[in-house]
Short mmCIF file of C-alpha atoms in Angstrom, two decimals:
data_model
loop_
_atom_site.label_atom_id
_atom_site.label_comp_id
_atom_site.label_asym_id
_atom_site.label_seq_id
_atom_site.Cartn_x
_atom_site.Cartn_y
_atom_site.Cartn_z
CA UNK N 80 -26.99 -6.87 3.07
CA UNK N 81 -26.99 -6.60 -0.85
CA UNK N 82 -24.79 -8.09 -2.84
CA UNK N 83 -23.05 -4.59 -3.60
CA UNK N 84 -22.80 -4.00 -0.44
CA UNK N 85 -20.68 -7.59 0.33
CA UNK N 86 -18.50 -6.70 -2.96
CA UNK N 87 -17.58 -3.28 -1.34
CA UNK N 88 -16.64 -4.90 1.65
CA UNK N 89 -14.97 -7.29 0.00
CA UNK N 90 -12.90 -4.40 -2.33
CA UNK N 91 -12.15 -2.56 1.00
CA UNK N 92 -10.39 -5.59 2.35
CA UNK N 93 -8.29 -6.69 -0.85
CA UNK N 94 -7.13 -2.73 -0.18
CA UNK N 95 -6.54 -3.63 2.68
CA UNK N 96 -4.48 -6.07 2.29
CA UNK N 97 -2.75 -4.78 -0.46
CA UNK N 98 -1.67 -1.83 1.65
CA UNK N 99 -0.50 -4.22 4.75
CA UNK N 100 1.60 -6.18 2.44
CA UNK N 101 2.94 -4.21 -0.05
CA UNK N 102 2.98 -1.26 2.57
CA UNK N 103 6.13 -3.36 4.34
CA UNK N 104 8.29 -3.44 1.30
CA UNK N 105 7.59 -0.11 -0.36
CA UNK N 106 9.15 0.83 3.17
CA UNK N 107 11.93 -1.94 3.03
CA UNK N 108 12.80 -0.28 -0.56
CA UNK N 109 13.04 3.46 1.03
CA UNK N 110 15.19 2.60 3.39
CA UNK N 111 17.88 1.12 0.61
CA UNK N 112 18.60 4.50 0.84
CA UNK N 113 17.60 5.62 4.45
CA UNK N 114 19.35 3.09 6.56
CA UNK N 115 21.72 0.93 4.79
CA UNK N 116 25.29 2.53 5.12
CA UNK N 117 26.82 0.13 2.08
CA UNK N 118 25.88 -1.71 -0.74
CA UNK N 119 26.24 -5.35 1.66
CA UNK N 120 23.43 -3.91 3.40
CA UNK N 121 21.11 -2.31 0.68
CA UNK N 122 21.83 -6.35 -0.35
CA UNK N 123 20.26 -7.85 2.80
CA UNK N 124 17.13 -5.31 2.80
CA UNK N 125 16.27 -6.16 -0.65
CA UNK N 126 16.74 -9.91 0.42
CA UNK N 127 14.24 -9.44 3.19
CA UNK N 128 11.42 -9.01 0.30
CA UNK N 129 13.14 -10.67 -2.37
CA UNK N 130 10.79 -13.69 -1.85
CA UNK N 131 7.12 -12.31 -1.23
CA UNK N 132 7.27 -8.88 -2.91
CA UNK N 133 5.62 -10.09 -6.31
CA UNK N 134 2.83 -11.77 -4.60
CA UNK N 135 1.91 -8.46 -2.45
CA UNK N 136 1.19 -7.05 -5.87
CA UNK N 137 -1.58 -9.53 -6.65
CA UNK N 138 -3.45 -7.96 -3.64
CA UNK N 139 -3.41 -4.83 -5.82
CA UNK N 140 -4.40 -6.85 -9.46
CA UNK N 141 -7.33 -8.77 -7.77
CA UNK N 142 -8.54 -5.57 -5.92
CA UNK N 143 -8.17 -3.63 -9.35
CA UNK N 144 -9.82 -7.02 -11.24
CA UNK N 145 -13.09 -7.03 -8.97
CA UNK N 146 -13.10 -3.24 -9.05
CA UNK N 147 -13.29 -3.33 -12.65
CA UNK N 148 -16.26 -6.60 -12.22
CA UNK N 149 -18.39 -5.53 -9.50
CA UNK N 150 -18.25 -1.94 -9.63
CA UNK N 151 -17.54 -1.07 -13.70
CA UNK N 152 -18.97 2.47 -13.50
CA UNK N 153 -16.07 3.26 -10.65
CA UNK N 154 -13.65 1.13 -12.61
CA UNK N 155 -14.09 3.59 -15.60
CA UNK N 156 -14.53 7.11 -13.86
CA UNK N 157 -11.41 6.32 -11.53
CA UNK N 158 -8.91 4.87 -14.08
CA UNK N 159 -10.00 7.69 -16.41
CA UNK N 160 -9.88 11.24 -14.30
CA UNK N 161 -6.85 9.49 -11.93
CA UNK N 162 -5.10 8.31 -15.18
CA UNK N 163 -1.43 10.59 -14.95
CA UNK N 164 -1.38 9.45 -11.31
CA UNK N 165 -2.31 5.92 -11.93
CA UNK N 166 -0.37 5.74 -14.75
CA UNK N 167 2.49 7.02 -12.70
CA UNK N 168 2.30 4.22 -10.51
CA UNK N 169 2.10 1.54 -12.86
CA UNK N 170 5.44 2.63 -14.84
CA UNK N 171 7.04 2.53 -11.02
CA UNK N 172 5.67 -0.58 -10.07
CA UNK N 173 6.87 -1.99 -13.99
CA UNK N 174 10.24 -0.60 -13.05
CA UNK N 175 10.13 -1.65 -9.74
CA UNK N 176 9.80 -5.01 -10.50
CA UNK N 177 12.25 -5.46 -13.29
CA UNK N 178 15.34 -3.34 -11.08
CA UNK N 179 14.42 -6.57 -8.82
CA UNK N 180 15.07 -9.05 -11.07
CA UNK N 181 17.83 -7.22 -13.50
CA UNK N 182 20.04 -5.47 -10.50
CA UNK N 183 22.70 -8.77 -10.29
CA UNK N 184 22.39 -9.89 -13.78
CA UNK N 185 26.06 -8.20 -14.21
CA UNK N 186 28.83 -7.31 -11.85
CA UNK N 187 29.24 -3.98 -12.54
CA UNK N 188 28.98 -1.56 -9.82
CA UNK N 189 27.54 1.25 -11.87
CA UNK N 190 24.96 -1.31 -12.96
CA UNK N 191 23.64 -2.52 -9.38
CA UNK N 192 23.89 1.02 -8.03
CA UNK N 193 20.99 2.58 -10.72
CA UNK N 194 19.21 -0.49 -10.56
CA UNK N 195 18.65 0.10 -6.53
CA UNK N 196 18.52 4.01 -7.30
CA UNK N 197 15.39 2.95 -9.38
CA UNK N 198 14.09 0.26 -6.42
CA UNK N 199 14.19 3.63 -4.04
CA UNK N 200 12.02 5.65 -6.17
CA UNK N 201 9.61 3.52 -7.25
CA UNK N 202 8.94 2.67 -3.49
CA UNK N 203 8.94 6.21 -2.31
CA UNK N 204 6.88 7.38 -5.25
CA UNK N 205 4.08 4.76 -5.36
CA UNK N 206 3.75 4.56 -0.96
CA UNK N 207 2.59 8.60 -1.98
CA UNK N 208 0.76 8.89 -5.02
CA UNK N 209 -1.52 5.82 -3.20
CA UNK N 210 -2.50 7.97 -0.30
CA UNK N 211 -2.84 10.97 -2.97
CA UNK N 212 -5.51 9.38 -4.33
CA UNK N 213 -7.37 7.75 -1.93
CA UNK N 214 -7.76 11.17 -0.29
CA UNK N 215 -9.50 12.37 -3.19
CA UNK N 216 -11.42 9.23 -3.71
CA UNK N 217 -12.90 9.86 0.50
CA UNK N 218 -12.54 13.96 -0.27
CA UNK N 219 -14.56 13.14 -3.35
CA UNK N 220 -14.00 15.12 -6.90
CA UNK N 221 -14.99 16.51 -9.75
CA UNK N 222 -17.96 14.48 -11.38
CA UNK N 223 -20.99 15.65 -13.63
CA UNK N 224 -24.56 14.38 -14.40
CA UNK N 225 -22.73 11.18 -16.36
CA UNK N 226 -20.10 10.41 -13.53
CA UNK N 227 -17.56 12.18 -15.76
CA UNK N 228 -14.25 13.33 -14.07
CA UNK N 229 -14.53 17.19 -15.37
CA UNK N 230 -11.43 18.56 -12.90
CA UNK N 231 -7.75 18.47 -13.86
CA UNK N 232 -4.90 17.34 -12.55
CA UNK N 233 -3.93 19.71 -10.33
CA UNK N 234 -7.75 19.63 -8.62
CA UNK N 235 -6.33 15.93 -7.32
CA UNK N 236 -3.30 18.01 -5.66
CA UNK N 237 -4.95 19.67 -2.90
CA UNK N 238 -3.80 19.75 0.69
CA UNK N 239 -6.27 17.34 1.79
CA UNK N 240 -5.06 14.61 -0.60
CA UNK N 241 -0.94 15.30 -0.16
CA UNK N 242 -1.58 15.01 3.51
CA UNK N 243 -2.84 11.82 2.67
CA UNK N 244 0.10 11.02 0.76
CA UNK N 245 2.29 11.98 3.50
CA UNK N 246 0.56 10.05 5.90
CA UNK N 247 0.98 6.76 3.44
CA UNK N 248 4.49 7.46 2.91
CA UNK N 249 5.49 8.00 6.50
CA UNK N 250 3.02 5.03 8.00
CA UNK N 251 4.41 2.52 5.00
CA UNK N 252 8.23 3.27 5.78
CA UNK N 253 7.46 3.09 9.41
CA UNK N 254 5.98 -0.44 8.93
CA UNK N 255 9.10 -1.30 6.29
CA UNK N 256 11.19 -0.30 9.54
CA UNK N 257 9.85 -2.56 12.09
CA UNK N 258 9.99 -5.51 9.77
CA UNK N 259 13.39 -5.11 8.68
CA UNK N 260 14.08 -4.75 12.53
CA UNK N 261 12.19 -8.31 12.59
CA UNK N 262 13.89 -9.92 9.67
CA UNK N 263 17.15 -8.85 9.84
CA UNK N 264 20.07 -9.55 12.86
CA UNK N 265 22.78 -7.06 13.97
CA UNK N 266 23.54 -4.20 13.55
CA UNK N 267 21.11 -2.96 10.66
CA UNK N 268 18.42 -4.49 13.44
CA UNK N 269 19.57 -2.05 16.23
CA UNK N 270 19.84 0.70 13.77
CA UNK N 271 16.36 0.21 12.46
CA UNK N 272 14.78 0.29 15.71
CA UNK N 273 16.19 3.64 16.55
CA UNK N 274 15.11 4.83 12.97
CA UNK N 275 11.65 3.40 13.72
CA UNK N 276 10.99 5.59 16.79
CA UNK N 277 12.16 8.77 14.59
CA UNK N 278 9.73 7.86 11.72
CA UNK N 279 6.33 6.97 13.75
CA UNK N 280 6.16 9.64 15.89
CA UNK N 281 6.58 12.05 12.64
CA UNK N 282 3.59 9.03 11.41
CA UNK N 283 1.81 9.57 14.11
CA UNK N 284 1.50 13.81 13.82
CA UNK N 285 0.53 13.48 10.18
CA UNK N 286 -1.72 10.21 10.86
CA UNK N 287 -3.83 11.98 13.48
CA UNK N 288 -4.09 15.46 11.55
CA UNK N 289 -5.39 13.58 8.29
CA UNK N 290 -7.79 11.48 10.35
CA UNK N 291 -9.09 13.74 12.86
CA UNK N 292 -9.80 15.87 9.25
CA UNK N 293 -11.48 12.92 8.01
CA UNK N 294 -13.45 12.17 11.20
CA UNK N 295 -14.73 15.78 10.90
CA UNK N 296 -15.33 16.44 7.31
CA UNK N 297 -17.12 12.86 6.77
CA UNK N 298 -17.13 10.53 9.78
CA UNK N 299 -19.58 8.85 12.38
CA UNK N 300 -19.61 7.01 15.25
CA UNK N 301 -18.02 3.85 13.34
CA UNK N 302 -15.31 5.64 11.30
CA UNK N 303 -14.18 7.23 14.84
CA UNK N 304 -13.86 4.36 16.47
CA UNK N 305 -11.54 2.88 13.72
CA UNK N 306 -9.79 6.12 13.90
CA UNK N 307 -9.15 5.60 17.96
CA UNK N 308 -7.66 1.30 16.98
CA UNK N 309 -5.82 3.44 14.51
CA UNK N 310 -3.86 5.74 16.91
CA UNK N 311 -3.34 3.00 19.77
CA UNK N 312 -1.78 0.48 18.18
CA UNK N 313 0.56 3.47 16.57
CA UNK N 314 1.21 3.90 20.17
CA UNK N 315 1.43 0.69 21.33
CA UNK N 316 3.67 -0.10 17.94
CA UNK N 317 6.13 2.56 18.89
CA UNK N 318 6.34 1.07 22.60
CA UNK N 319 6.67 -2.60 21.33
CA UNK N 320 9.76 -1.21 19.46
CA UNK N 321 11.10 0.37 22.11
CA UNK N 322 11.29 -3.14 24.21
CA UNK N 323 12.32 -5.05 21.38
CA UNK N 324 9.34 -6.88 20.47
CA UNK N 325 9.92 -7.00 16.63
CA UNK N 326 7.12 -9.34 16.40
CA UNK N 327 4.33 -7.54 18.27
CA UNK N 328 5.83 -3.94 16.85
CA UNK N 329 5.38 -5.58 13.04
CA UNK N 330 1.86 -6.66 13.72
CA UNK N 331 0.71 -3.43 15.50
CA UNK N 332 1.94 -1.21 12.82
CA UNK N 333 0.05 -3.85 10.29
CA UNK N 334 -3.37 -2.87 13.02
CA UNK N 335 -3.09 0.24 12.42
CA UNK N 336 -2.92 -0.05 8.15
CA UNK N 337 -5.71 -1.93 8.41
CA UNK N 338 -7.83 0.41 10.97
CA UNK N 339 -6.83 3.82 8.89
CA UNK N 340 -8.24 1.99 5.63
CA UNK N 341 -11.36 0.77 7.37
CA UNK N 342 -11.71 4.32 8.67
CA UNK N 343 -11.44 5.65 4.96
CA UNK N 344 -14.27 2.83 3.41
CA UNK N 345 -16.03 3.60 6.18
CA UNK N 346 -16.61 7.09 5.56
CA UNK N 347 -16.85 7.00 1.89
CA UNK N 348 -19.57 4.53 2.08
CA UNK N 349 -22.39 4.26 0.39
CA UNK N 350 -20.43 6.29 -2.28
CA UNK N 351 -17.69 4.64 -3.93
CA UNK N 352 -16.83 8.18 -5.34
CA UNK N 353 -18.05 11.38 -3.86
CA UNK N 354 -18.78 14.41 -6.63
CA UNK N 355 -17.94 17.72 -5.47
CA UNK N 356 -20.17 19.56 -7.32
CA UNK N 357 -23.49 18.35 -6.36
CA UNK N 358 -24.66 14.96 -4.38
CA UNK N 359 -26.95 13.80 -6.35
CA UNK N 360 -23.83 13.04 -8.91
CA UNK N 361 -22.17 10.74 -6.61
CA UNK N 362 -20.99 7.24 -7.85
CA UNK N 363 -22.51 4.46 -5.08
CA UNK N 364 -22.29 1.35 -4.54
CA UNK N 365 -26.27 1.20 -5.86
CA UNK N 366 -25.70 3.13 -9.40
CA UNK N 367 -22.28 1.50 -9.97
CA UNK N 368 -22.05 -1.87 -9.68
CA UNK N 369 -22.94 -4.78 -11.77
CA UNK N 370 -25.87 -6.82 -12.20
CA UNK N 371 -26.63 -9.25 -9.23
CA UNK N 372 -26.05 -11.77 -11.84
CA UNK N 373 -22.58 -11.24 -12.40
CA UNK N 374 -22.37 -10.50 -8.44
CA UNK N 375 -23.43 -13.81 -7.65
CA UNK N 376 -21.25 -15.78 -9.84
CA UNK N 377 -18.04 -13.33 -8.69
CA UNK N 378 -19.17 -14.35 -5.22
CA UNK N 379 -19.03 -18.26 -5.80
CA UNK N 380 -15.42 -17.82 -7.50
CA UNK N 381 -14.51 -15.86 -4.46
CA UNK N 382 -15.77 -18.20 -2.06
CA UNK N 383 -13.22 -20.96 -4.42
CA UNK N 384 -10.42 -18.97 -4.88
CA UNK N 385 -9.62 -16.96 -2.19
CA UNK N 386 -8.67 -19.65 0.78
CA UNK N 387 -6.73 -21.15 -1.68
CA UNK N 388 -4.72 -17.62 -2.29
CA UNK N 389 -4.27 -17.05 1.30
CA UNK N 390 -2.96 -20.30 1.84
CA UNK N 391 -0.51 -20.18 -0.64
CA UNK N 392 1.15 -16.91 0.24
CA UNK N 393 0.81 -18.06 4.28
CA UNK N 394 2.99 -20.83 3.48
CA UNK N 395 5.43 -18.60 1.55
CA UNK N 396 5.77 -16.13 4.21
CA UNK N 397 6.36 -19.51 6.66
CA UNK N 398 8.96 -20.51 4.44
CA UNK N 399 11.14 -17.23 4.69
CA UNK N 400 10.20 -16.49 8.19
CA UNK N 401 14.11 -16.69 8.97
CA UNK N 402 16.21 -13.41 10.01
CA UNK N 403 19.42 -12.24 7.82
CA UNK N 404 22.43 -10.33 8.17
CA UNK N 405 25.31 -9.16 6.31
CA UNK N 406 27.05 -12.33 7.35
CA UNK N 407 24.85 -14.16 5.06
CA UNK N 408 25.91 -12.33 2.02
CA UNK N 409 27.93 -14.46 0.16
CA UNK N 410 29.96 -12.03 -2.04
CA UNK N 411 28.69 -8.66 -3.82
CA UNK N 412 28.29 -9.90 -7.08
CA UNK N 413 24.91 -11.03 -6.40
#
């Protein structure tokens, strides 16, 4: 295996994980508005991410760092014809992160009430423009002899692409459900358990449409396989919240991120982006990435940093591991 080849693996899993992490809370911060009946409640979901919901993101900054390193011809034809949508994202994930730190700097009610107005948005918003456009990454798009994005922006908004979208919002506030069901006690617990059941079997319609359509259009024997882990540990995720197994229901849900991303890499590769209008103008992993120079030194940094990463944000998941309640909110200034 090349040394492009390892860093696409490698890109494919920071995804990955960005998706599994950051997945949980863009749900947790949809149902502020879906499932908590009063402002004590919208208080304890937010607390449920409060602690780990800035170091999700860095998932998405190294993924976007070593996109931009090992693959630079990618880097500049994504961030460049995906720019409105990307853009979009950022200013929701900017927003997003300052309505988490600014909503109980004052008392007000007005105040806290916009602030988790704007956490609602900028979770739904980002959990669909993501699965936007990674369904026109695998669809593939418009790209000319120079790897130029010639299309518009209403080429990225075809059916293909807001299925995907769809499917990301669904499957992310499904998996936001069954962790608030595991980090939370009483009666927001029972309530998001029933709300789970309601939201992944509506996942589960869109999830199998939008992968048996990928399996078709682009996959093989691997991608279908990933596509079948996929759909049974949906299954088995709905039926672990059914019997109360938080724990298994969370981790399930998390199998079946990961599988529907590996199912996506898998077809796309070798390309890293598909052109539409003729083959032979594809971006791969061959024509796009770096030198092997600057491959091998990413790789030894990699090899450094990454345990260390993993470690760190294990431990801080350890550390608030304990369920909440409203009985553990204090007051509703804060």
């Amino acid at each position: 295996m090349e040394l492009h080849d390892v860093w696409f693996v490698l890109i494919a899993v920071l995804w990955t994980g960005y998706f599994f992490l950051e997945g949980f809370d863009f749900g947790v911060g949809v149902l502020t508005r879906l499932l908590a009946r009063n402002r004590a409640e919208k208080r304890v979901l937010i607390n449920t991410i409060g602690p780990v919901w800035d170091g999700n993101e860095v998932w998405l900054l190294t993924a976007g760092g070593a996109t931009f390193a090992a693959f630079p011809e990618w880097y500049a034809t994504l961030f460049s014809g995906f720019y409105l949508p990307l853009l979009a994202i950022l200013i929701c994930l900017i927003v997003r992160g300052v309505a988490f730190e600014y909503r109980a700097k004052r008392p007000e009610e007005n105040w806290q009430r916009n602030w988790e107005t704007a956490i609602f948005w900028t979770s739904l918003l980002p959990a669909f423009l993501w699965g936007v456009a990674f369904g026109n990454i695998v669809r593939g798009v418009r790209l000319d002899a120079d790897f130029e994005y010639v299309g518009t922006v209403w080429d990225l908004l075809n059916p293909y692409a807001l299925l995907g979208g769809l499917v990301t919002l669904t499957l992310f506030t499904f998996h936001g459900t069954v962790f608030t069901a595991l980090k939370t006690v009483g009666d927001i617990r029972e309530r998001a358990r029933k709300l789970a059941l309601k939201v992944g079997v509506v996942t589960a319609v869109l999830a199998l449409v939008f992968l048996l359509w990928t399996q078709v259009e682009s996959g093989d024997g691997a991608s279908l396989v990933a596509l079948g882990v996929a759909v049974a540990s949906l299954v088995a995720a709905l039926g672990a919240n059914q019997a109360g197994r938080e724990g298994w229901a969370f981790t399930l849900s998390g199998v079946t991120i990961v599988a529907a991303v590996a199912m996506l890499f898998l077809t796309l590769f070798p390309n890293v982006m598909p052109s539409t209008l003729d083959p032979e103008w594809s971006l791969t992993v061959t024509n796009a990435s770096s030198s092997p120079y600057t491959l091998k030194i990413m790789t030894w940094l990699a090899v450094v940093a990454t345990p260390l990463v993993l470690l760190y944000q294990g431990w801080t998941y350890w550390v608030f591991r304990k369920r909440i309640g409203t009985q553990h909110i204090a007051d509703l200034v804060h």
